[in-house]
Amino acid sequence: MNITKRVLPTLFVALISSTAFAAVNGPVKAVTLSSGGLAEIVRSAEVGNDSEITIEVPLDQVDDVLKSLIVRDAKGHVKGLSLAGPNPLDETFRTLPFKPADLTSMPRLLDAIKGTRVRAGEKEGVVLGVTATEGEKETKSWQLSLMTDGGEIAMVPVPGTKVEILDDSIKAKLKTAIDVVAKGNTDGARTITLKLDGQAARNVDISYVVPAPIWKTSYRLVTGKDGTVRLQAWAIFENATGEDWIDVAVTLSSGKPVTLRQALHQHFMRSRTEVPVDTGAVTLSKARASMVKQGAARNQAGSLMAQDQSAYLEAQPAPAAAPFAMAAAEQTDNDAFRDGIRDVTRADADICVWNSKRFSQESIHWR
């Protein structure tokens, strides 16, 4: 009995992920899935003069996008790429006078901005601090200390009192902190912004490689009444990019590629060797050791001189050193550079630099 084998066209079964990271612009137009667990995503966007392309990338895929991103622009070029750092919350609060926990309590926030000018009820002044006092039934009440323009210290109860921050700089920092905290609550993606330089309407393609589930195969034999057998091969893959694929060209690639990854979105600081400051100090142990060596050298020299001058009966007194020579030696050992009178404020530093044997002088001053 003859058996006829016919292979039907491959059937694709796509499983759509529920998580959504929709691209602002630049929809997906082609995807190449590899059996090695990678996917090449190709996007196409219509741009004009000096345009931007922004895409949302899951946080765990940012390293791969930075490593493999390619921009194909026939009539322009890339001006730059920007995205938020790995820990925007910590990086932002590092330069702020308060911490994320201070935003949850008015007493803590006011205590963190000491020296800031505020208006609390009818009082206006500079915040000195917030203190807790024991109230009834072991409850605590908070008192805000203010110093008014007249030099008076006012105590204002914090609960039930409207407090307005009058310092524009602190208000701006507070707004920045609130925005970062709001974004940090859903910190699962990064917005990558591509800035393009070009002076014409055109299509720009961008591609990058990210991890993806491997695609699988499933085979089955279908027998007919006439004795024929058909072999069906199904390819099963998943759309794990987080956005819908509409009119997307899908290519399946098989093989066993070697896949690597590199942490390009993390901070790496290079350690440096600290050079100690030479203070010129001599310890007592080193001074004693030097004196012992000098004494031994003198004794050895005296013994040799006694042997060479055995006929010399009486040692003559050593001649006095010339005053000029002594002054010169003293000047050489204890040289003092006089720079005139200077005004140096507390917590400031002043450096004087002498060049070419003190014929020219430069001064450096910093706070």
Short mmCIF file of C-alpha atoms in Angstrom, two decimals:
data_model
loop_
_atom_site.label_atom_id
_atom_site.label_comp_id
_atom_site.label_asym_id
_atom_site.label_seq_id
_atom_site.Cartn_x
_atom_site.Cartn_y
_atom_site.Cartn_z
CA MET A 1 0.00 0.00 0.00
CA ASN A 2 1.33 3.31 -1.04
CA ILE A 3 1.36 6.03 1.58
CA THR A 4 1.37 9.60 0.36
CA LYS A 5 2.94 12.17 2.69
CA ARG A 6 1.97 15.77 2.37
CA VAL A 7 3.18 18.55 4.65
CA LEU A 8 0.63 21.25 5.23
CA PRO A 9 1.64 24.90 5.65
CA THR A 10 2.94 25.66 9.15
CA LEU A 11 0.31 26.80 11.59
CA PHE A 12 1.31 29.58 14.01
CA VAL A 13 -0.27 29.72 17.46
CA ALA A 14 0.42 32.99 19.28
CA LEU A 15 -0.10 33.37 23.01
CA ILE A 16 -0.60 37.01 23.96
CA SER A 17 0.91 38.24 27.23
CA SER A 18 -1.28 40.22 29.61
CA THR A 19 1.36 42.81 30.60
CA ALA A 20 1.27 45.95 28.44
CA PHE A 21 4.19 48.26 27.68
CA ALA A 22 2.73 50.10 24.71
CA ALA A 23 5.16 52.07 22.61
CA VAL A 24 4.53 55.77 22.36
CA ASN A 25 5.41 55.60 18.70
CA GLY A 26 7.30 53.25 16.44
CA PRO A 27 5.01 50.18 16.22
CA VAL A 28 6.44 46.70 15.72
CA LYS A 29 6.57 45.66 12.05
CA ALA A 30 8.78 42.53 12.14
CA VAL A 31 9.90 39.95 14.70
CA THR A 32 12.54 37.25 14.37
CA LEU A 33 12.27 34.56 17.04
CA SER A 34 15.23 32.32 17.77
CA SER A 35 15.16 28.88 19.33
CA GLY A 36 18.01 30.15 21.51
CA GLY A 37 15.62 32.31 23.52
CA LEU A 38 16.09 35.68 21.78
CA ALA A 39 13.88 37.89 19.64
CA GLU A 40 14.87 40.66 17.24
CA ILE A 41 12.24 43.40 17.30
CA VAL A 42 12.02 45.77 14.33
CA ARG A 43 9.99 48.96 14.64
CA SER A 44 9.12 51.58 12.05
CA ALA A 45 8.16 55.16 12.77
CA GLU A 46 7.29 58.16 10.64
CA VAL A 47 9.36 61.16 11.63
CA GLY A 48 9.88 64.71 10.44
CA ASN A 49 12.36 67.48 11.14
CA ASP A 50 14.41 66.88 14.30
CA SER A 51 12.03 64.26 15.67
CA GLU A 52 12.05 61.90 18.60
CA ILE A 53 11.13 58.23 18.91
CA THR A 54 10.18 56.96 22.35
CA ILE A 55 9.64 53.34 23.30
CA GLU A 56 8.75 51.69 26.59
CA VAL A 57 11.09 48.85 27.53
CA PRO A 58 10.66 46.49 30.52
CA LEU A 59 13.34 47.14 33.14
CA ASP A 60 14.87 43.67 32.82
CA GLN A 61 15.39 44.20 29.05
CA VAL A 62 17.12 47.59 29.16
CA ASP A 63 20.62 46.06 29.17
CA ASP A 64 19.92 44.08 26.00
CA VAL A 65 18.37 47.07 24.23
CA LEU A 66 21.38 49.27 25.01
CA LYS A 67 23.68 46.51 23.74
CA SER A 68 21.92 45.76 20.46
CA LEU A 69 19.97 48.88 19.43
CA ILE A 70 20.40 49.80 15.74
CA VAL A 71 18.85 52.84 14.01
CA ARG A 72 18.42 52.86 10.24
CA ASP A 73 17.82 56.40 9.01
CA ALA A 74 18.68 57.07 5.37
CA LYS A 75 18.19 60.86 5.61
CA GLY A 76 19.41 61.66 9.12
CA HIS A 77 21.38 60.42 12.07
CA VAL A 78 21.01 59.88 15.80
CA LYS A 79 21.70 62.89 18.00
CA GLY A 80 21.37 61.08 21.31
CA LEU A 81 19.59 58.57 23.49
CA SER A 82 18.29 59.15 26.99
CA LEU A 83 16.57 57.16 29.72
CA ALA A 84 16.26 57.15 33.49
CA GLY A 85 18.92 55.46 35.61
CA PRO A 86 18.58 52.11 37.39
CA ASN A 87 17.56 53.67 40.72
CA PRO A 88 15.98 57.08 40.06
CA LEU A 89 14.44 57.20 43.53
CA ASP A 90 17.75 56.85 45.39
CA GLU A 91 19.60 59.08 42.92
CA THR A 92 17.04 61.87 43.28
CA PHE A 93 16.81 61.83 47.08
CA ARG A 94 20.59 61.78 47.41
CA THR A 95 20.65 65.54 46.72
CA LEU A 96 17.45 66.44 48.61
CA PRO A 97 17.27 67.56 52.24
CA PHE A 98 14.60 64.97 53.06
CA LYS A 99 14.02 61.25 52.60
CA PRO A 100 11.07 59.36 51.07
CA ALA A 101 9.82 58.46 54.56
CA ASP A 102 9.66 62.18 55.48
CA LEU A 103 6.93 62.73 52.88
CA THR A 104 4.50 60.56 54.83
CA SER A 105 4.43 62.80 57.93
CA MET A 106 4.16 66.57 58.22
CA PRO A 107 6.20 66.74 61.47
CA ARG A 108 9.01 64.71 59.92
CA LEU A 109 8.99 66.81 56.75
CA LEU A 110 9.07 70.10 58.67
CA ASP A 111 11.85 68.81 60.90
CA ALA A 112 13.86 67.83 57.81
CA ILE A 113 13.72 71.31 56.28
CA LYS A 114 15.18 73.26 59.18
CA GLY A 115 16.15 76.78 58.14
CA THR A 116 13.38 77.02 55.55
CA ARG A 117 11.00 79.96 55.64
CA VAL A 118 7.37 78.92 56.12
CA ARG A 119 4.02 80.36 57.10
CA ALA A 120 2.16 78.36 59.76
CA GLY A 121 -1.27 79.80 60.45
CA GLU A 122 -0.74 83.45 61.31
CA LYS A 123 2.96 83.00 62.11
CA GLU A 124 5.75 83.41 59.58
CA GLY A 125 9.41 82.63 60.10
CA VAL A 126 12.24 80.16 59.75
CA VAL A 127 11.79 76.55 60.86
CA LEU A 128 13.93 75.67 63.89
CA GLY A 129 12.56 72.17 64.38
CA VAL A 130 9.64 70.05 65.51
CA THR A 131 9.33 68.65 69.04
CA ALA A 132 6.92 66.10 70.48
CA THR A 133 5.12 66.72 73.76
CA GLU A 134 3.15 64.21 75.80
CA GLY A 135 -0.57 64.89 75.74
CA GLU A 136 -3.55 63.33 77.37
CA LYS A 137 -3.98 59.53 77.33
CA GLU A 138 -0.31 59.08 76.43
CA THR A 139 -0.79 60.71 73.03
CA LYS A 140 1.86 62.87 71.43
CA SER A 141 1.31 66.35 70.06
CA TRP A 142 3.78 68.08 67.79
CA GLN A 143 4.97 71.65 68.17
CA LEU A 144 6.65 73.59 65.36
CA SER A 145 9.33 76.04 66.44
CA LEU A 146 9.64 79.20 64.33
CA MET A 147 11.93 82.19 64.59
CA THR A 148 10.14 85.30 63.34
CA ASP A 149 11.75 88.28 61.66
CA GLY A 150 11.75 90.07 64.99
CA GLY A 151 13.85 87.36 66.60
CA GLU A 152 10.98 85.84 68.60
CA ILE A 153 10.61 82.06 69.01
CA ALA A 154 7.03 80.97 68.30
CA MET A 155 5.57 77.54 69.04
CA VAL A 156 2.84 76.44 66.65
CA PRO A 157 0.87 73.19 67.08
CA VAL A 158 1.31 71.15 63.91
CA PRO A 159 -1.95 69.15 63.90
CA GLY A 160 -4.72 71.22 62.41
CA THR A 161 -2.43 74.04 61.23
CA LYS A 162 -1.94 74.85 57.58
CA VAL A 163 1.75 75.20 56.73
CA GLU A 164 2.89 76.93 53.54
CA ILE A 165 6.49 76.65 52.33
CA LEU A 166 7.70 80.06 51.17
CA ASP A 167 11.08 78.96 49.80
CA ASP A 168 10.71 78.42 46.03
CA SER A 169 13.77 76.16 45.92
CA ILE A 170 12.40 73.80 48.58
CA LYS A 171 9.00 73.79 46.90
CA ALA A 172 10.56 72.76 43.59
CA LYS A 173 12.57 69.98 45.27
CA LEU A 174 9.46 68.77 47.03
CA LYS A 175 7.55 68.59 43.74
CA THR A 176 10.42 66.68 42.14
CA ALA A 177 10.47 64.22 45.03
CA ILE A 178 6.73 63.61 44.81
CA ASP A 179 6.95 62.98 41.06
CA VAL A 180 9.81 60.50 41.50
CA VAL A 181 7.98 58.66 44.28
CA ALA A 182 4.87 58.41 42.12
CA LYS A 183 6.86 56.90 39.25
CA GLY A 184 8.76 54.63 41.63
CA ASN A 185 5.55 52.92 42.67
CA THR A 186 5.30 51.48 39.14
CA ASP A 187 9.01 51.26 38.42
CA GLY A 188 8.88 48.32 36.00
CA ALA A 189 9.90 49.95 32.73
CA ARG A 190 12.10 52.64 31.23
CA THR A 191 11.21 55.13 28.53
CA ILE A 192 13.98 55.28 25.93
CA THR A 193 14.00 58.49 23.90
CA LEU A 194 15.86 58.60 20.58
CA LYS A 195 16.62 62.08 19.24
CA LEU A 196 17.03 62.17 15.46
CA ASP A 197 18.56 64.89 13.31
CA GLY A 198 16.98 65.25 9.88
CA GLN A 199 15.13 67.76 7.71
CA ALA A 200 12.62 65.63 5.83
CA ALA A 201 9.58 63.44 6.42
CA ARG A 202 10.73 59.81 6.33
CA ASN A 203 10.41 56.34 7.83
CA VAL A 204 13.00 55.27 10.36
CA ASP A 205 13.55 51.64 11.37
CA ILE A 206 14.97 50.68 14.73
CA SER A 207 15.80 47.15 15.85
CA TYR A 208 17.07 45.51 19.03
CA VAL A 209 17.41 42.04 20.54
CA VAL A 210 15.69 41.05 23.78
CA PRO A 211 15.04 37.78 25.63
CA ALA A 212 12.01 35.82 24.43
CA PRO A 213 10.46 32.43 25.08
CA ILE A 214 11.76 29.76 22.75
CA TRP A 215 9.35 28.66 20.07
CA LYS A 216 8.23 25.05 20.07
CA THR A 217 7.12 22.50 17.47
CA SER A 218 4.27 20.02 17.53
CA TYR A 219 3.71 17.25 14.92
CA ARG A 220 0.70 15.10 14.16
CA LEU A 221 -0.37 12.58 11.51
CA VAL A 222 -3.81 12.82 9.96
CA THR A 223 -5.05 9.74 8.13
CA GLY A 224 -7.65 9.82 5.38
CA LYS A 225 -10.30 7.31 4.36
CA ASP A 226 -8.40 6.58 1.18
CA GLY A 227 -5.35 5.50 3.17
CA THR A 228 -3.38 8.68 2.71
CA VAL A 229 -1.54 10.25 5.64
CA ARG A 230 -0.85 13.90 6.07
CA LEU A 231 1.87 15.23 8.38
CA GLN A 232 1.08 18.51 10.11
CA ALA A 233 3.84 20.59 11.73
CA TRP A 234 2.78 23.33 14.11
CA ALA A 235 5.06 26.08 15.40
CA ILE A 236 3.99 27.53 18.74
CA PHE A 237 5.42 30.84 19.86
CA GLU A 238 4.48 33.52 22.35
CA ASN A 239 4.18 37.27 22.11
CA ALA A 240 5.89 38.33 25.34
CA THR A 241 6.77 41.87 24.23
CA GLY A 242 3.82 43.35 26.11
CA GLU A 243 2.10 44.94 23.11
CA ASP A 244 -0.12 43.67 20.33
CA TRP A 245 1.37 42.55 17.02
CA ILE A 246 -0.72 43.86 14.14
CA ASP A 247 0.38 43.08 10.59
CA VAL A 248 3.74 41.88 11.88
CA ALA A 249 6.08 39.72 9.78
CA VAL A 250 7.24 36.82 11.97
CA THR A 251 10.37 34.79 11.18
CA LEU A 252 11.34 31.65 13.09
CA SER A 253 15.01 30.78 13.36
CA SER A 254 16.38 27.49 14.66
CA GLY A 255 19.81 26.73 16.03
CA LYS A 256 21.85 26.76 19.22
CA PRO A 257 23.42 30.22 19.44
CA VAL A 258 25.67 31.25 22.32
CA THR A 259 23.81 34.04 24.14
CA LEU A 260 25.46 36.48 26.53
CA ARG A 261 24.32 39.52 28.48
CA GLN A 262 26.06 42.57 29.92
CA ALA A 263 24.92 44.92 32.70
CA LEU A 264 25.11 48.25 30.85
CA HIS A 265 22.34 49.92 32.86
CA GLN A 266 24.09 49.52 36.23
CA HIS A 267 26.53 51.78 38.05
CA PHE A 268 30.14 50.61 38.26
CA MET A 269 32.66 52.78 40.11
CA ARG A 270 36.38 52.28 39.67
CA SER A 271 38.30 52.22 42.94
CA ARG A 272 41.28 54.53 43.34
CA THR A 273 44.30 54.34 45.58
CA GLU A 274 44.32 57.01 48.27
CA VAL A 275 47.57 58.94 48.48
CA PRO A 276 48.41 59.87 52.09
CA VAL A 277 49.21 63.47 52.93
CA ASP A 278 52.86 63.97 53.93
CA THR A 279 52.84 65.99 57.15
CA GLY A 280 56.62 65.85 57.60
CA ALA A 281 56.29 64.52 61.14
CA VAL A 282 59.00 62.29 62.62
CA THR A 283 58.01 59.76 65.26
CA LEU A 284 60.00 59.38 68.48
CA SER A 285 61.11 55.85 67.61
CA LYS A 286 62.50 56.98 64.25
CA ALA A 287 64.28 59.94 65.90
CA ARG A 288 65.91 57.67 68.50
CA ALA A 289 67.00 55.20 65.83
CA SER A 290 68.57 58.04 63.85
CA MET A 291 70.39 59.35 66.93
CA VAL A 292 71.78 55.88 67.68
CA LYS A 293 73.09 55.55 64.12
CA GLN A 294 74.67 59.02 64.27
CA GLY A 295 76.31 58.24 67.63
CA ALA A 296 77.77 54.98 66.34
CA ALA A 297 79.12 56.76 63.27
CA ARG A 298 80.78 59.43 65.46
CA ASN A 299 82.40 56.79 67.70
CA GLN A 300 83.75 54.94 64.68
CA ALA A 301 85.11 58.15 63.16
CA GLY A 302 86.72 59.17 66.49
CA SER A 303 88.45 55.83 66.81
CA LEU A 304 89.93 56.10 63.34
CA MET A 305 91.13 59.65 63.99
CA ALA A 306 92.77 58.58 67.27
CA GLN A 307 94.72 55.90 65.48
CA ASP A 308 95.85 58.24 62.68
CA GLN A 309 96.83 61.07 65.05
CA SER A 310 98.39 59.14 67.91
CA ALA A 311 101.29 61.60 68.00
CA TYR A 312 98.97 64.54 68.57
CA LEU A 313 99.05 65.19 72.32
CA GLU A 314 96.41 67.85 72.91
CA ALA A 315 93.32 68.57 70.86
CA GLN A 316 92.98 72.15 69.82
CA PRO A 317 89.56 73.89 70.31
CA ALA A 318 87.43 73.97 67.21
CA PRO A 319 87.19 77.40 65.56
CA ALA A 320 83.91 79.19 65.93
CA ALA A 321 81.69 79.05 62.88
CA ALA A 322 81.27 82.23 60.96
CA PRO A 323 78.06 84.06 61.82
CA PHE A 324 77.12 84.36 58.15
CA ALA A 325 77.56 80.62 57.56
CA MET A 326 75.45 79.78 60.59
CA ALA A 327 72.74 82.15 59.47
CA ALA A 328 72.81 80.64 56.00
CA ALA A 329 72.56 77.11 57.39
CA GLU A 330 69.72 78.11 59.66
CA GLN A 331 67.94 79.79 56.79
CA THR A 332 68.33 76.67 54.69
CA ASP A 333 66.91 74.36 57.35
CA ASN A 334 64.10 76.65 58.48
CA ASP A 335 63.03 78.61 55.45
CA ALA A 336 59.98 80.82 55.92
CA PHE A 337 57.92 82.27 53.08
CA ARG A 338 56.15 85.47 53.99
CA ASP A 339 53.07 86.19 51.92
CA GLY A 340 51.80 89.31 53.59
CA ILE A 341 48.49 89.68 55.41
CA ARG A 342 45.45 87.71 54.22
CA ASP A 343 41.83 87.37 55.27
CA VAL A 344 40.66 83.75 55.46
CA THR A 345 37.08 83.10 56.58
CA ARG A 346 36.20 80.10 58.73
CA ALA A 347 35.54 76.89 56.76
CA ASP A 348 37.51 78.37 53.84
CA ALA A 349 40.97 77.43 52.61
CA ASP A 350 43.72 79.51 51.10
CA ILE A 351 46.70 78.18 49.11
CA CYS A 352 49.76 80.17 48.06
CA VAL A 353 51.85 78.87 45.18
CA TRP A 354 55.41 80.03 44.58
CA ASN A 355 56.97 79.61 41.14
CA SER A 356 60.59 80.01 40.01
CA LYS A 357 62.22 80.60 43.41
CA ARG A 358 59.50 82.97 44.68
CA PHE A 359 59.88 85.43 41.82
CA SER A 360 56.20 84.91 40.90
CA GLN A 361 53.32 83.93 43.15
CA GLU A 362 49.81 82.65 42.53
CA SER A 363 47.03 82.39 45.08
CA ILE A 364 44.20 79.88 45.11
CA HIS A 365 41.19 80.37 47.38
CA TRP A 366 38.15 78.19 47.69
CA ARG A 367 35.24 77.63 50.03
#
